[in-house]
Amino acid sequence: GIQEYDNPTPGWWNWLFVGSMVFAPVYWVYFHSPNQPRTLAAQYEQAYADNLKLQFGEIGTLEGDEETLVKYMNDPKWLKVGEITFQTHCISCHGKEAQGFSGPNMTDNYYINVKKIEDIAKVVTEGAKAGAMPAWGPKLHPNEVVLVAAYVASLRGENLPGKPAEGNEIAPWPKPGDLSKSTPSPAEAGAKKAG
C-alpha cells in the first residue's frame, strides 16, 4: 500500500492560511457592506448620478407635487438619481430593494403615512413616526427629495417578498396621460381666471 509520513505542513502554507482568514472578513465588510456599494458597477452608477446632479440646472428646483412626481417617475434618466439617493440613504431601513427591513415595504399597495403620491415627498422631507423616519429635507437637495420620492413611487406594485404590508391600501397613482387631461396648462388656467 501507500505509506504516509507525518510531515508537518510547510510554514509558508500555514501563514497563507492565516493571512486568508484575516483578509476574508476585511474583504467581505469592504465590498459587501449594505451601506456603501463599492463594486465597479456601483461606483459607475454613483458617478453617473453625481454627473446628473450637476445637470440640476437643466430642470430648475422641483416641487413635490403630483404632476412633477408622476412625470419624473417615468423618466429613466432622472429616476436613476432617485435610485442612487435611495441606495445611499434609505436601504438601512427599507432594504436594498425597498422590500422593508425596520422601515415599511415600499413595493406593495399599503402605506402608513401616504394617501396621495405627493405625500411621499412630504414624508421624505419632514420624516414620520416621531423620528423613526428621519427628516431628509435639511440634508438633501430639494431635487433629490423629489427624485427619490418619484423613485419610491415607481416601485409600487412590484410586491417584492419582504416585510408584511403595513398601513392602509391606497388608490393607484395617476397616469401621466390622466394628469394632462385634468390639469390645465398655465395658459388655460390664466384664460379661465381672466374669463
Short mmCIF file of C-alpha atoms in Angstrom, two decimals, residues 2-116:
data_model
loop_
_atom_site.label_atom_id
_atom_site.label_comp_id
_atom_site.label_asym_id
_atom_site.label_seq_id
_atom_site.Cartn_x
_atom_site.Cartn_y
_atom_site.Cartn_z
CA ILE A 2 0.79 3.63 0.26
CA GLN A 3 2.87 4.70 3.20
CA GLU A 4 2.11 8.12 4.70
CA TYR A 5 4.64 10.24 6.51
CA ASP A 6 3.69 12.50 9.38
CA ASN A 7 5.48 15.55 7.93
CA PRO A 8 4.43 18.99 9.19
CA THR A 9 2.76 21.44 6.81
CA PRO A 10 5.26 23.98 5.42
CA GLY A 11 5.35 27.25 7.37
CA TRP A 12 4.52 29.36 4.32
CA TRP A 13 1.38 27.26 3.83
CA ASN A 14 0.25 27.93 7.41
CA TRP A 15 0.88 31.67 7.04
CA LEU A 16 -1.04 31.71 3.76
CA PHE A 17 -3.98 30.12 5.57
CA VAL A 18 -3.80 32.61 8.46
CA GLY A 19 -3.48 35.52 6.03
CA SER A 20 -6.53 34.42 4.06
CA MET A 21 -8.54 34.11 7.28
CA VAL A 22 -7.60 37.70 8.22
CA PHE A 23 -8.21 39.01 4.69
CA ALA A 24 -11.64 37.38 4.18
CA PRO A 25 -13.65 39.38 6.76
CA VAL A 26 -11.98 42.65 5.74
CA TYR A 27 -12.83 41.94 2.09
CA TRP A 28 -16.41 40.98 2.97
CA VAL A 29 -17.03 44.12 5.06
CA TYR A 30 -15.48 46.41 2.44
CA PHE A 31 -17.22 45.02 -0.67
CA HIS A 32 -20.47 43.67 0.75
CA SER A 33 -21.39 46.40 3.22
CA PRO A 34 -25.06 47.27 2.66
CA ASN A 35 -24.45 50.98 3.29
CA GLN A 36 -21.81 51.75 0.66
CA PRO A 37 -21.65 49.77 -2.60
CA ARG A 38 -18.03 49.51 -3.75
CA THR A 39 -18.21 47.36 -6.86
CA LEU A 40 -17.10 48.89 -10.14
CA ALA A 41 -20.70 48.92 -11.40
CA ALA A 42 -21.91 50.67 -8.23
CA GLN A 43 -19.11 53.26 -8.48
CA TYR A 44 -20.06 53.91 -12.10
CA GLU A 45 -23.71 54.39 -11.13
CA GLN A 46 -22.66 56.76 -8.34
CA ALA A 47 -20.50 58.80 -10.74
CA TYR A 48 -23.38 58.83 -13.24
CA ALA A 49 -25.77 60.13 -10.58
CA ASP A 50 -23.23 62.74 -9.43
CA ASN A 51 -22.98 63.95 -13.01
CA LEU A 52 -26.75 64.18 -13.24
CA LYS A 53 -26.80 66.29 -10.08
CA LEU A 54 -24.59 68.78 -11.91
CA GLN A 55 -27.30 68.93 -14.53
CA PHE A 56 -29.95 70.03 -11.99
CA GLY A 57 -29.67 73.48 -13.55
CA GLU A 58 -31.45 71.98 -16.58
CA ILE A 59 -34.61 71.20 -14.56
CA GLY A 60 -34.53 74.00 -12.01
CA THR A 61 -35.84 73.44 -8.50
CA LEU A 62 -38.56 70.79 -8.45
CA GLU A 63 -41.69 70.83 -6.31
CA GLY A 64 -43.04 67.61 -4.79
CA ASP A 65 -46.48 67.97 -6.40
CA GLU A 66 -48.46 65.20 -8.10
CA GLU A 67 -47.70 66.24 -11.68
CA THR A 68 -43.94 66.54 -11.09
CA LEU A 69 -43.69 63.19 -9.30
CA VAL A 70 -45.66 61.35 -12.00
CA LYS A 71 -43.54 62.97 -14.71
CA TYR A 72 -40.23 62.04 -13.10
CA MET A 73 -41.25 58.53 -12.02
CA ASN A 74 -41.50 57.80 -15.77
CA ASP A 75 -38.19 59.43 -16.75
CA PRO A 76 -35.35 56.86 -16.60
CA LYS A 77 -32.57 59.47 -16.65
CA TRP A 78 -33.79 61.28 -13.53
CA LEU A 79 -35.15 58.15 -11.87
CA LYS A 80 -31.52 56.93 -11.69
CA VAL A 81 -30.67 59.90 -9.44
CA GLY A 82 -33.59 58.95 -7.20
CA GLU A 83 -32.43 55.34 -7.13
CA ILE A 84 -28.88 56.28 -6.14
CA THR A 85 -30.21 58.62 -3.45
CA PHE A 86 -32.37 55.74 -2.15
CA GLN A 87 -29.41 53.32 -2.22
CA THR A 88 -27.26 55.84 -0.36
CA HIS A 89 -29.66 56.91 2.39
CA CYS A 90 -32.65 54.56 2.64
CA ILE A 91 -31.59 50.91 2.37
CA SER A 92 -30.57 50.58 6.01
CA CYS A 93 -34.27 50.83 7.00
CA HIS A 94 -36.21 49.99 3.84
CA GLY A 95 -33.93 47.29 2.39
CA LYS A 96 -31.90 47.23 -0.82
CA GLU A 97 -34.96 46.57 -2.98
CA ALA A 98 -37.32 48.66 -0.77
CA GLN A 99 -38.86 45.40 0.47
CA GLY A 100 -38.81 46.65 4.04
CA PHE A 101 -36.49 45.98 6.95
CA SER A 102 -37.05 48.09 10.04
CA GLY A 103 -38.96 50.53 7.80
CA PRO A 104 -42.05 49.55 5.79
CA ASN A 105 -42.15 47.69 2.48
CA MET A 106 -42.38 50.31 -0.29
CA THR A 107 -43.22 47.87 -3.12
CA ASP A 108 -46.79 46.97 -2.15
CA ASN A 109 -50.04 48.98 -2.19
CA TYR A 110 -50.20 49.61 1.56
CA TYR A 111 -48.85 52.79 3.11
CA ILE A 112 -48.71 54.16 6.64
CA ASN A 113 -48.19 57.90 6.10
CA VAL A 114 -49.09 58.20 2.41
CA LYS A 115 -52.56 58.74 0.94
CA LYS A 116 -51.55 60.53 -2.29
#
